[in-house]
PDB file of C-alpha atoms in Angstrom:
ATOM      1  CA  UNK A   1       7.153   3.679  13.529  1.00 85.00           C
ATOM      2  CA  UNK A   2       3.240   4.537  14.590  1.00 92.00           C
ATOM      3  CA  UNK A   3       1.042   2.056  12.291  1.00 94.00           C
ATOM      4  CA  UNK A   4      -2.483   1.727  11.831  1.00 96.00           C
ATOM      5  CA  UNK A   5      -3.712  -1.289  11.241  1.00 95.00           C
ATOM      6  CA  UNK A   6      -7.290  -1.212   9.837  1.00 94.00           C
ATOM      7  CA  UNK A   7      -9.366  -4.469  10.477  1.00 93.00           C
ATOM      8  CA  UNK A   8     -13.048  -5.551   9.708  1.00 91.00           C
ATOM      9  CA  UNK A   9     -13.103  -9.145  10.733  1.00 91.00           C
ATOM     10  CA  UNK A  10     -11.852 -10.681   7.351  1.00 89.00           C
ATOM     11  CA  UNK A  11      -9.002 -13.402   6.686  1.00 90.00           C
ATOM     12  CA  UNK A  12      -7.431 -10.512   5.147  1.00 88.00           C
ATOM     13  CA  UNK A  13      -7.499  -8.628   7.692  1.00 90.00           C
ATOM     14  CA  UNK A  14      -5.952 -11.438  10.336  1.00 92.00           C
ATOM     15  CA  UNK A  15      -3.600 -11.923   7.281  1.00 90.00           C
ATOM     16  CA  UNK A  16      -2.141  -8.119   7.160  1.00 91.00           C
ATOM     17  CA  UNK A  17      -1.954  -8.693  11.295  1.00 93.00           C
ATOM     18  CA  UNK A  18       0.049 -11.904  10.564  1.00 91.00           C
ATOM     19  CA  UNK A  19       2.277  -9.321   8.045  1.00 89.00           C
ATOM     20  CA  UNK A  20       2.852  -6.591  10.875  1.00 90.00           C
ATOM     21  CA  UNK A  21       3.653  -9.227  13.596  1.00 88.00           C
ATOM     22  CA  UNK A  22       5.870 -11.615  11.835  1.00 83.00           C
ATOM     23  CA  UNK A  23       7.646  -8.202  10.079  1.00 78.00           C
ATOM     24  CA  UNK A  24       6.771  -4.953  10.802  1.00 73.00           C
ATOM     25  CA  UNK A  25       7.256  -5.332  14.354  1.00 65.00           C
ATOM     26  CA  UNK A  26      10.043  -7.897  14.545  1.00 61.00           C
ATOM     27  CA  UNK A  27      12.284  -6.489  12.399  1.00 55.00           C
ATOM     28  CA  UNK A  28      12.978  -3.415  14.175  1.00 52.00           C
ATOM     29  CA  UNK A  29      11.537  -1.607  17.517  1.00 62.00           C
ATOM     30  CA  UNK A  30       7.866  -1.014  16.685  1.00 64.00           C
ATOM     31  CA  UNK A  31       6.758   2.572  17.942  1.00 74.00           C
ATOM     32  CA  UNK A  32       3.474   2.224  18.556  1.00 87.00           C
ATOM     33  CA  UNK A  33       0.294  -0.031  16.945  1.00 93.00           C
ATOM     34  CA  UNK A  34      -3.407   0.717  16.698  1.00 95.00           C
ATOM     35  CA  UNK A  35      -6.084  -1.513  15.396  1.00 96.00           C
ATOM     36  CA  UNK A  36      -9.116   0.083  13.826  1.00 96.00           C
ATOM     37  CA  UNK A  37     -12.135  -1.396  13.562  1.00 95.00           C
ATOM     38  CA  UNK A  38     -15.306   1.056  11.758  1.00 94.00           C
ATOM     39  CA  UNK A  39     -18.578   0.104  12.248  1.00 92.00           C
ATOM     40  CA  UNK A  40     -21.244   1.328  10.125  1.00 90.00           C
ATOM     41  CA  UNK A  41     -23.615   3.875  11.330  1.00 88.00           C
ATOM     42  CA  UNK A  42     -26.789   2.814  12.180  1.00 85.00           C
ATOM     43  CA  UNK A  43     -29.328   4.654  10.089  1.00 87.00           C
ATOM     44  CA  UNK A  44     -30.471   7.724  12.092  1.00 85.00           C
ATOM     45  CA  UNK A  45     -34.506   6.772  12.002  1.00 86.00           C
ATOM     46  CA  UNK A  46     -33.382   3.495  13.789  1.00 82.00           C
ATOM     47  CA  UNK A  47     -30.743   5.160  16.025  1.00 82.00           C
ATOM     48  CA  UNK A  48     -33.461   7.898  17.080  1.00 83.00           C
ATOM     49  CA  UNK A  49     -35.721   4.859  18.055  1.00 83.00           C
ATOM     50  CA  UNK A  50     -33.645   3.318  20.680  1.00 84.00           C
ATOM     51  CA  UNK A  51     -31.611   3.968  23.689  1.00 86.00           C
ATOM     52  CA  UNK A  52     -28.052   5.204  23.230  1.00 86.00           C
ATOM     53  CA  UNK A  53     -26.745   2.438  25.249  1.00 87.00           C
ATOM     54  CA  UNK A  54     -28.342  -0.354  22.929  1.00 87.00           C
ATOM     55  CA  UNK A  55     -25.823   1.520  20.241  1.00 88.00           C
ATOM     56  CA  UNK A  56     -23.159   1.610  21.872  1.00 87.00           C
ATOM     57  CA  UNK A  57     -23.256  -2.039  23.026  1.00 89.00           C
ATOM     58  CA  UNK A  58     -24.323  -3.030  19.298  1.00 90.00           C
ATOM     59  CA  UNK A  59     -20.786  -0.647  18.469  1.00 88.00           C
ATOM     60  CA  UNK A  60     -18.851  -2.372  21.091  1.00 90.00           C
ATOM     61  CA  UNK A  61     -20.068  -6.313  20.356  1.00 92.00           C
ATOM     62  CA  UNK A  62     -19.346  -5.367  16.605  1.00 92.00           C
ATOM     63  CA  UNK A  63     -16.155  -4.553  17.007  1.00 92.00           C
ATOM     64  CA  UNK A  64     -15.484  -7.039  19.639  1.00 93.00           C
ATOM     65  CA  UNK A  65     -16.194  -9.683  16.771  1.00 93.00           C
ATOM     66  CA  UNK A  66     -14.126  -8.212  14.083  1.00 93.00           C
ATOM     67  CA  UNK A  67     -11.019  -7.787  16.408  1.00 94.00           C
ATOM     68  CA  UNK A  68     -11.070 -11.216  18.362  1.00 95.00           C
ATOM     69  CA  UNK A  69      -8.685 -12.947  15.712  1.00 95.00           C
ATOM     70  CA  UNK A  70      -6.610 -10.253  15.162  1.00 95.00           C
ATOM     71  CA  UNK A  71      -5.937  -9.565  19.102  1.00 95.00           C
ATOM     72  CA  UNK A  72      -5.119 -12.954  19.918  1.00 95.00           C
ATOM     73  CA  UNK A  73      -2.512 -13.184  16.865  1.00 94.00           C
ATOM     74  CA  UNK A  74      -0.872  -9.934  18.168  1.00 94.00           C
ATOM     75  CA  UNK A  75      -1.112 -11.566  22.116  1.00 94.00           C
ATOM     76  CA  UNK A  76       0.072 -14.564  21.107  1.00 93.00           C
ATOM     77  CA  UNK A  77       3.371 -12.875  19.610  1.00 90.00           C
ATOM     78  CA  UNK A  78       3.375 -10.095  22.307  1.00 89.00           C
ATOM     79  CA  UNK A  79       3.173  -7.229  20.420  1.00 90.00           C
ATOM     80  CA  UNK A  80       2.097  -4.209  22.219  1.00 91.00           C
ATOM     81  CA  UNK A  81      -1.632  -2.445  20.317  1.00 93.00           C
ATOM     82  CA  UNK A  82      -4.898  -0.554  21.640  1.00 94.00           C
ATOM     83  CA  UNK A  83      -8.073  -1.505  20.017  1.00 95.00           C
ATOM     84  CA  UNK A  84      -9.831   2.115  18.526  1.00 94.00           C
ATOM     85  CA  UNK A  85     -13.300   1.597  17.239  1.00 93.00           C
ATOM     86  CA  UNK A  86     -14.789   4.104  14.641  1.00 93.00           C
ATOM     87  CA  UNK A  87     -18.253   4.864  12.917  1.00 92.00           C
ATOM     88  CA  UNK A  88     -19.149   6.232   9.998  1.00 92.00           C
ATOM     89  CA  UNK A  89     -17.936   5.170   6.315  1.00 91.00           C
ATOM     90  CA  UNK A  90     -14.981   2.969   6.527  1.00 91.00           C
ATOM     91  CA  UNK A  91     -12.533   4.389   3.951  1.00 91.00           C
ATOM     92  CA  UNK A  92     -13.247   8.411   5.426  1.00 92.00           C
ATOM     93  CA  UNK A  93     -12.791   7.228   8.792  1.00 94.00           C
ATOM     94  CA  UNK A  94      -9.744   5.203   8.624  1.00 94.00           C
ATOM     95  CA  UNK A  95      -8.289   8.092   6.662  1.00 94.00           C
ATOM     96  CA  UNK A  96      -9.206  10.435   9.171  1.00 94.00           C
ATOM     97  CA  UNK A  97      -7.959   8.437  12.244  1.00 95.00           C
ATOM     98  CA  UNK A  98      -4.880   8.168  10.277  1.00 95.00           C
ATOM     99  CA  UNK A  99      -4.499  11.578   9.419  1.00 94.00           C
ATOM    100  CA  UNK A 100      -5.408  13.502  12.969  1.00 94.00           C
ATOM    101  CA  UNK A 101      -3.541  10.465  14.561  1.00 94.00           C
ATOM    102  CA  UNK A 102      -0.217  11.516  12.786  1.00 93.00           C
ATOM    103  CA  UNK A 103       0.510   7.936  11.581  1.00 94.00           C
ATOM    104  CA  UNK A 104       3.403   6.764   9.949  1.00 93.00           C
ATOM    105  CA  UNK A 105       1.542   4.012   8.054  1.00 94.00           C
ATOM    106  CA  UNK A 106      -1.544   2.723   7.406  1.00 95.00           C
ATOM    107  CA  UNK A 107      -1.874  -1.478   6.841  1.00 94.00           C
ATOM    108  CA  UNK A 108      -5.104  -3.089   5.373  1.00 91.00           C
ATOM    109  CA  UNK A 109      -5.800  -6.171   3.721  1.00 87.00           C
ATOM    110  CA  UNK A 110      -7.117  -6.698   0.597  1.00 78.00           C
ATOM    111  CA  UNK A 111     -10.419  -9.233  -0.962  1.00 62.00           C
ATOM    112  CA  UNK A 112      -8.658  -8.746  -4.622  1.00 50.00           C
ATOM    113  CA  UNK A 113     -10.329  -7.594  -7.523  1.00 45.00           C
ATOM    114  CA  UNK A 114     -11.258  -9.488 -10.431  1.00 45.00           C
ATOM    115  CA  UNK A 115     -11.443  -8.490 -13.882  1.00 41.00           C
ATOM    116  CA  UNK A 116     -14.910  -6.550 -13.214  1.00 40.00           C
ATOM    117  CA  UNK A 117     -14.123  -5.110  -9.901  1.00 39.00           C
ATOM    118  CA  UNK A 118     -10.947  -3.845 -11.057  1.00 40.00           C
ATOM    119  CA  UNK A 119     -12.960  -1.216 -12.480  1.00 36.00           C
ATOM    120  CA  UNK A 120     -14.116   0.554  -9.823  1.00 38.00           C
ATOM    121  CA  UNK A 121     -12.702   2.167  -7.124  1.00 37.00           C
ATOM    122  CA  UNK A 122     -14.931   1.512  -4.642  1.00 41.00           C
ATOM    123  CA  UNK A 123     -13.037  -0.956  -2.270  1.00 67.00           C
ATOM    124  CA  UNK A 124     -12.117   0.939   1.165  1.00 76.00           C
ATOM    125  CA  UNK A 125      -8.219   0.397   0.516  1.00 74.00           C
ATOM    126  CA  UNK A 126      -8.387   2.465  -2.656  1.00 75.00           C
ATOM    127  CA  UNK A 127     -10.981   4.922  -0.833  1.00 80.00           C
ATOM    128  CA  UNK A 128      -8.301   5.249   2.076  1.00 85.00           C
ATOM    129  CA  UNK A 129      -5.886   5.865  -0.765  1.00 81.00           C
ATOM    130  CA  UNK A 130      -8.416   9.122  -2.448  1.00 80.00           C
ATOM    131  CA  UNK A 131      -8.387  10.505   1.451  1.00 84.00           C
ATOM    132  CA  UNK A 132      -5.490  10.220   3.064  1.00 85.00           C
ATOM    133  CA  UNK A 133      -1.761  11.231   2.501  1.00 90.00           C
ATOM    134  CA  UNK A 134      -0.084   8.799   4.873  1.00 93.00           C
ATOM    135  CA  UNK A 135       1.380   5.830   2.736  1.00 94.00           C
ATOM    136  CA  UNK A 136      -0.415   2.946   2.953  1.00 93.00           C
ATOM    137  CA  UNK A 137       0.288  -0.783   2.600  1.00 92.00           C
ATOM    138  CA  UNK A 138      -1.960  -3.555   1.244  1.00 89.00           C
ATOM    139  CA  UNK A 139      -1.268  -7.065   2.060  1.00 88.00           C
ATOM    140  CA  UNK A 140      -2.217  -9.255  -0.803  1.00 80.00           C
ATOM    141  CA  UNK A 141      -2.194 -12.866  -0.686  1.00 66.00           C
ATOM    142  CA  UNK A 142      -1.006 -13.298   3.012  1.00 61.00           C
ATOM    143  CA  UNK A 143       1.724 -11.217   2.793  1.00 60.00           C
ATOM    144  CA  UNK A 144       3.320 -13.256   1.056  1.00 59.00           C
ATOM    145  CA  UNK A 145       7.629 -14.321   1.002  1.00 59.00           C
ATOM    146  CA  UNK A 146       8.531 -12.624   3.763  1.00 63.00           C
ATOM    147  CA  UNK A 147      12.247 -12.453   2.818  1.00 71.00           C
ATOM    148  CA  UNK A 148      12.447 -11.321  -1.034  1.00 82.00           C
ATOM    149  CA  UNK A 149      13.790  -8.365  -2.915  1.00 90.00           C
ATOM    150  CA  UNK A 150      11.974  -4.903  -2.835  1.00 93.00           C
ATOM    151  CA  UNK A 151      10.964  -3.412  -6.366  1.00 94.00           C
ATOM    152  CA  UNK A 152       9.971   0.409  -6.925  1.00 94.00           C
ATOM    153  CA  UNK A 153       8.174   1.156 -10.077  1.00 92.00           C
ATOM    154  CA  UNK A 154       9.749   3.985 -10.784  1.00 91.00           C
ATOM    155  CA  UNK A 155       8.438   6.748 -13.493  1.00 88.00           C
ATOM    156  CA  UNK A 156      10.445   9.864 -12.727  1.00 85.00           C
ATOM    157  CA  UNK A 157       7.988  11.646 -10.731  1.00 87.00           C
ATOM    158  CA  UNK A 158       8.128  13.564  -7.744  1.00 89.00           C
ATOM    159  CA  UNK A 159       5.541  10.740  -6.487  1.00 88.00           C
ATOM    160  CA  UNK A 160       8.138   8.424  -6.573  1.00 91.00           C
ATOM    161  CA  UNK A 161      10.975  10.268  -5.137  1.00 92.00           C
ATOM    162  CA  UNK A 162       9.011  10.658  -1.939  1.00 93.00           C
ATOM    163  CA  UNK A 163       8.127   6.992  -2.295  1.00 93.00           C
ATOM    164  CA  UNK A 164      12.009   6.308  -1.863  1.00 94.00           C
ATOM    165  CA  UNK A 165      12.703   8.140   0.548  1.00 95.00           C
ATOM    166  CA  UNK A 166      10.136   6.814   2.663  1.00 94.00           C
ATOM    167  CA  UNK A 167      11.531   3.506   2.156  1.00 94.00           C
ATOM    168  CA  UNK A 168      14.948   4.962   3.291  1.00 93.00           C
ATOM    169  CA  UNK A 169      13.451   6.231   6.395  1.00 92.00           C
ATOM    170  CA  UNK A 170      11.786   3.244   7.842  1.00 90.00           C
ATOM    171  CA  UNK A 171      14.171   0.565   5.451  1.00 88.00           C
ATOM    172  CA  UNK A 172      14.671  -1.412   9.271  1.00 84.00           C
ATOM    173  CA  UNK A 173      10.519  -2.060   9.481  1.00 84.00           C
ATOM    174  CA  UNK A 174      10.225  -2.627   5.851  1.00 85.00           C
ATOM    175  CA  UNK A 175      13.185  -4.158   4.098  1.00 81.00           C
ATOM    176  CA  UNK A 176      16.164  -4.734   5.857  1.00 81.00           C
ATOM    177  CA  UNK A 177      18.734  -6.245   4.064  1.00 82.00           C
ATOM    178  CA  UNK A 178      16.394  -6.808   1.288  1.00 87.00           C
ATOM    179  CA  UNK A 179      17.212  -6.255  -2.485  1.00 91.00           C
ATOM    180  CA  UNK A 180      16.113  -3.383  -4.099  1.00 94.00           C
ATOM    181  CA  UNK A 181      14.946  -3.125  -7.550  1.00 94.00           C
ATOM    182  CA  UNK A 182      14.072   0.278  -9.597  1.00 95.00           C
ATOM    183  CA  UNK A 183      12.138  -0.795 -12.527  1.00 94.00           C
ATOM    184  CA  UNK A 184      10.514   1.557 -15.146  1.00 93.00           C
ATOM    185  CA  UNK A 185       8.233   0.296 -18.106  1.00 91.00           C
ATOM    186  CA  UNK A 186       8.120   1.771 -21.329  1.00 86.00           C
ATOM    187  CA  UNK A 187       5.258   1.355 -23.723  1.00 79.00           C
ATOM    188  CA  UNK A 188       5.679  -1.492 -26.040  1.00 70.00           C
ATOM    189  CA  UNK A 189       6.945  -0.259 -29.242  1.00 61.00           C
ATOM    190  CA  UNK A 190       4.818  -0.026 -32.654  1.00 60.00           C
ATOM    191  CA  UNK A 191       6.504  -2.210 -35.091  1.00 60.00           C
ATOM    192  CA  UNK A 192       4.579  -1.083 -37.877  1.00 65.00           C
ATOM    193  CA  UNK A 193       6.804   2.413 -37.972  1.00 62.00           C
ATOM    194  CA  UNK A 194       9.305   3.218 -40.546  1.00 68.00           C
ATOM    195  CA  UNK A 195      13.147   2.521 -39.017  1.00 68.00           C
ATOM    196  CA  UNK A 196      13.484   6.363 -38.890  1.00 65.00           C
ATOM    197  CA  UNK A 197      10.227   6.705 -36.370  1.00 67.00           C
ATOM    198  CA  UNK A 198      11.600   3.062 -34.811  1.00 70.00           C
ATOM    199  CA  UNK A 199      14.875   4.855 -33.980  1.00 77.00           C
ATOM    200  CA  UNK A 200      13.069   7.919 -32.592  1.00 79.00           C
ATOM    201  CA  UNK A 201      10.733   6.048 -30.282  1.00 77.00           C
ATOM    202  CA  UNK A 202      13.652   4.232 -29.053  1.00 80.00           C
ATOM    203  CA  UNK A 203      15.755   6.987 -28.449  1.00 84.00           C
ATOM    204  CA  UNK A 204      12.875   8.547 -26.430  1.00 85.00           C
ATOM    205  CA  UNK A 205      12.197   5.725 -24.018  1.00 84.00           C
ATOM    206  CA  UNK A 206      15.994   5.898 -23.669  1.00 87.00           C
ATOM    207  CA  UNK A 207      15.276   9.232 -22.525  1.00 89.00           C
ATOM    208  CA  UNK A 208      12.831   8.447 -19.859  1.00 89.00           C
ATOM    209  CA  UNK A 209      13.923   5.681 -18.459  1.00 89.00           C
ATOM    210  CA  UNK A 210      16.656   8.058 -17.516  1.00 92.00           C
ATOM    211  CA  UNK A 211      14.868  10.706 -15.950  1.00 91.00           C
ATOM    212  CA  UNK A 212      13.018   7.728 -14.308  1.00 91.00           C
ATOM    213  CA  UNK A 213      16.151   6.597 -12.522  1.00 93.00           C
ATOM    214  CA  UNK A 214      17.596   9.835 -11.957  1.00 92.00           C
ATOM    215  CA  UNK A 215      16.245  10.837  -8.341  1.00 93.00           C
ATOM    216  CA  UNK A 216      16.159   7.649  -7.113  1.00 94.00           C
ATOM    217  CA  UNK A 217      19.507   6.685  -7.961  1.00 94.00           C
ATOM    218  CA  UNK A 218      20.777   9.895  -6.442  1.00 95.00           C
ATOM    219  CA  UNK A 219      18.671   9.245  -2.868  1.00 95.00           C
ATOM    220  CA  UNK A 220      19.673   5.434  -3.042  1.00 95.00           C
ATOM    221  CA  UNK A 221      23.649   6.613  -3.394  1.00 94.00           C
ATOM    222  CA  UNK A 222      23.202   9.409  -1.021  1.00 95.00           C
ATOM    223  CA  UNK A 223      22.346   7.010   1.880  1.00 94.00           C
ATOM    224  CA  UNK A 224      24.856   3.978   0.525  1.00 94.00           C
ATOM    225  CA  UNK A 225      22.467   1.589  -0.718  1.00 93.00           C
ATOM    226  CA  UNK A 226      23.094  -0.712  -3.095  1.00 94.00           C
ATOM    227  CA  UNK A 227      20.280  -1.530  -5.706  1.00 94.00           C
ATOM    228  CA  UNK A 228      19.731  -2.684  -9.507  1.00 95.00           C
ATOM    229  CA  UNK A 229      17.777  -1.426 -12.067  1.00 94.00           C
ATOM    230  CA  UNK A 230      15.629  -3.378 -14.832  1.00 93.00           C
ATOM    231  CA  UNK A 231      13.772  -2.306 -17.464  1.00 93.00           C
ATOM    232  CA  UNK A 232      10.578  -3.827 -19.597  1.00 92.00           C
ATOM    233  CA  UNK A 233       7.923  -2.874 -22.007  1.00 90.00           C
ATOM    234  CA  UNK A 234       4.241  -3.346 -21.733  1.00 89.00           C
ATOM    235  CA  UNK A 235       1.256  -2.332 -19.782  1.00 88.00           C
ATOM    236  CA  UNK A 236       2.775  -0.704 -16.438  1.00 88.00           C
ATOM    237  CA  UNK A 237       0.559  -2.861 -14.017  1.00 86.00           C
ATOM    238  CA  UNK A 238       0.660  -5.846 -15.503  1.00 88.00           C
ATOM    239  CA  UNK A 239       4.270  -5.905 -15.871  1.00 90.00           C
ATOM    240  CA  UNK A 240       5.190  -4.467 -12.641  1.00 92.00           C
ATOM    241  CA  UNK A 241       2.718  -7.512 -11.205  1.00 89.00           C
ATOM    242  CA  UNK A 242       4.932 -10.274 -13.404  1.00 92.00           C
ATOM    243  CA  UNK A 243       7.670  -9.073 -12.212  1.00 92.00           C
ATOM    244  CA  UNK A 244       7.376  -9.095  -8.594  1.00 91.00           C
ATOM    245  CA  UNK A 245       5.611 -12.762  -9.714  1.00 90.00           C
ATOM    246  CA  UNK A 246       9.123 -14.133 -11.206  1.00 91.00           C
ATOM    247  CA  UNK A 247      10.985 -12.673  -8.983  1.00 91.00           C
ATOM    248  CA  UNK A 248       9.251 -13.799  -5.743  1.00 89.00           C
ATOM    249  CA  UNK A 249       9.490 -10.363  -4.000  1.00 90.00           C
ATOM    250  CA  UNK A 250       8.056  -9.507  -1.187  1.00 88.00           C
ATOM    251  CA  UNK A 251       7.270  -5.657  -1.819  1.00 92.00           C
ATOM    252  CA  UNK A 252       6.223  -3.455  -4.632  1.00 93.00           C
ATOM    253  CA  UNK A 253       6.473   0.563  -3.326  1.00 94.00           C
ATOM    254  CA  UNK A 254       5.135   2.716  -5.938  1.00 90.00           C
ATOM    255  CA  UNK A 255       3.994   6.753  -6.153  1.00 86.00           C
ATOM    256  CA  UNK A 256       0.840   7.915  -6.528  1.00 78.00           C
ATOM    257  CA  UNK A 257      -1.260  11.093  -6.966  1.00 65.00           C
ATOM    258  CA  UNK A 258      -4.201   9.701  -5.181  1.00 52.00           C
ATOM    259  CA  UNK A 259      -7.469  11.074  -6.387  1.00 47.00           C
ATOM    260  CA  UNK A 260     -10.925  11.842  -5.055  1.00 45.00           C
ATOM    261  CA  UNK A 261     -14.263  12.832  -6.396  1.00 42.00           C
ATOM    262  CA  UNK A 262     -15.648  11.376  -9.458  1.00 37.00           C
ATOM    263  CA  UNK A 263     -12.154  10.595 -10.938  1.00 39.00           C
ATOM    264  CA  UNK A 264     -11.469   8.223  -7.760  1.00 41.00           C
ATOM    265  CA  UNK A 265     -14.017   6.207  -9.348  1.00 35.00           C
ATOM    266  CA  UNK A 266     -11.933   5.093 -11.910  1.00 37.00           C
ATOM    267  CA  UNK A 267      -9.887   1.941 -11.492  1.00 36.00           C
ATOM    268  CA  UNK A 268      -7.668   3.380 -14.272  1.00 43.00           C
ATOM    269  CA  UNK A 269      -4.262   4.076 -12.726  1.00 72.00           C
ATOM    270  CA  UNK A 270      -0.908   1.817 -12.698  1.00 79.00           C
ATOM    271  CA  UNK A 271      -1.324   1.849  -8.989  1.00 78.00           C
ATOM    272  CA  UNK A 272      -4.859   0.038  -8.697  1.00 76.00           C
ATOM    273  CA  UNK A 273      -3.804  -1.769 -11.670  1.00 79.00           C
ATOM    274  CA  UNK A 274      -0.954  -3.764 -10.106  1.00 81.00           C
ATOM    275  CA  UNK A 275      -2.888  -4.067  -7.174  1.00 79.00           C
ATOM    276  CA  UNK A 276      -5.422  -6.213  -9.074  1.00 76.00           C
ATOM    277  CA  UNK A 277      -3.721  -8.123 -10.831  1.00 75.00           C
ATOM    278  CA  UNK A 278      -0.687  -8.694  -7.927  1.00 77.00           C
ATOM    279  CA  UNK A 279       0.121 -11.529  -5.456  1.00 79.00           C
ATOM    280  CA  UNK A 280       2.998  -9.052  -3.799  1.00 85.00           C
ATOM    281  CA  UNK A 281       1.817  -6.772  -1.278  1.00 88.00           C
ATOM    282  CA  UNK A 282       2.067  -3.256  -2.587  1.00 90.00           C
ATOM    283  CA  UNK A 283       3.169   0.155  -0.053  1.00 92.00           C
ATOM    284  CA  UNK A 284       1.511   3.509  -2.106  1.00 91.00           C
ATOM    285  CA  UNK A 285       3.431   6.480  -1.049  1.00 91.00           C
ATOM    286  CA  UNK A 286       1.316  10.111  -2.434  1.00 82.00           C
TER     287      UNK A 286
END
């Protein structure tokens, strides 16, 4: 498995370190690892006003800084990484190293988002999300129980299909042995409606929580893997966020479109939803 691990000095960032040493790379034979630090650019009226070896030493001392932690972690556990150092906007450039550099996965930590923030998608992880289409994992809160069950949030869409089989594919790195969940969440149910409309709404979240389970089911039985499946009602984010909460797992996977442009400005989607309001850390697969 070839992982990029994304850095910028932060707890959070020696935190998703901790989460690739202690799992990613013990659980299974780790293929290759490369921490990324991006620096800023220095404005070009400043950069045009001194020598190009000042920058480079200001690039190199930057990044020097930001990766000390997270290289002696990684020593001290002897797991094999190069240091890469990037400049330019954080999110386009760790989405381009990951991207040319044919990773399997990209790892970041995350500040969290309060109820403000949560708004906006402005933080890099969600910007690496917009640019980038390998699958990417956010460490929240540590990393968290290293040892629970795995939960998919599973709508039926092609999105999610891919985000199974993914997990299939590198199950050693991310879950072995772990329990895996498929839940789906319908929208809570208007109990002001007539019995007759009661019935029907019923009968249609019936429906897709059947199409939601139908190609994962059929990929988890194809390769012999056991798994459960749960169902709720609510807001999609919040309840895929309790549930991982009561249940102590240790990974949400979920699908996603990704999005750019003005619409990636919008912290509207299930996806940045659970991430704000989750303790679990949370693998996107587009």
């Amino acid at each position: 498995m070839k992982i990029l691990l994304a850095v910028d000095g932060s707890p959070q960032s020696l935190a998703a370190a901790r989460y690739v040493a202690d799992r990613l790379a013990m659980e299974a034979r780790l293929g290759e690892l490369r921490v990324l630090h991006v620096c800023y650019r220095v404005p070009p009226h400043v950069a045009a006003a001194v020598d190009r070896s000042v920058l480079v030493t200001y690039y190199r001392d930057i990044t020097e800084e930001a990766v000390a932690a997270v290289r002696q972690l990684l020593d001290s556990r002897s797991v094999p990484h190069r240091i890469l150092r990037g400049t330019g906007y954080p999110p386009v450039e760790i989405a381009r190293y990951a991207e040319t550099g044919k990773f399997d996965l990209v790892v970041m930590g995350t500040h969290g988002m309060g109820a403000a923030t949560a708004l906006l998608l402005g933080s890099t992880a969600q910007g690496v999300i917009a640019g980038s289409r390998v699958p990417l994992l956010v460490v929240c809160n540590g990393g968290g129980n290293n040892r629970g069950g795995v939960v998919v949030a599973t709508d039926g869409s092609a999105h999610v299909r891919r985000a199974v089989a993914y997990l299939l594919r590198h199950r050693a790195h991310l879950a072995p042995d772990a329990e895996i969940t498929l839940l789906h969440v319908s929208p809570q149910a208007q109990h002001h409606l007539p019995p007759a409309g009661r019935r029907a709404v019923t009968e249609a979240h019936d429906a897709a929580f059947e199409r939601a389970m139908h190609g994962p089911r059929r990929l988890l039985q194809r390769a012999h893997v056991p798994w459960k499946e749960v169902r709720t009602k609510g807001d999609p984010g919040s309840q895929i966020a309790d549930h991982a909460k009561r249940n102590d797992c240790s990974l949400i996977i979920m699908g996603s479109r990704g999005r750019s442009g003005v619409s990636g400005l919008l912290l509207g989607s299930v996806v940045q939803k659970t991430i704000a309001a989750c303790r679990t850390s949370v693998l996107i697969v587009r």
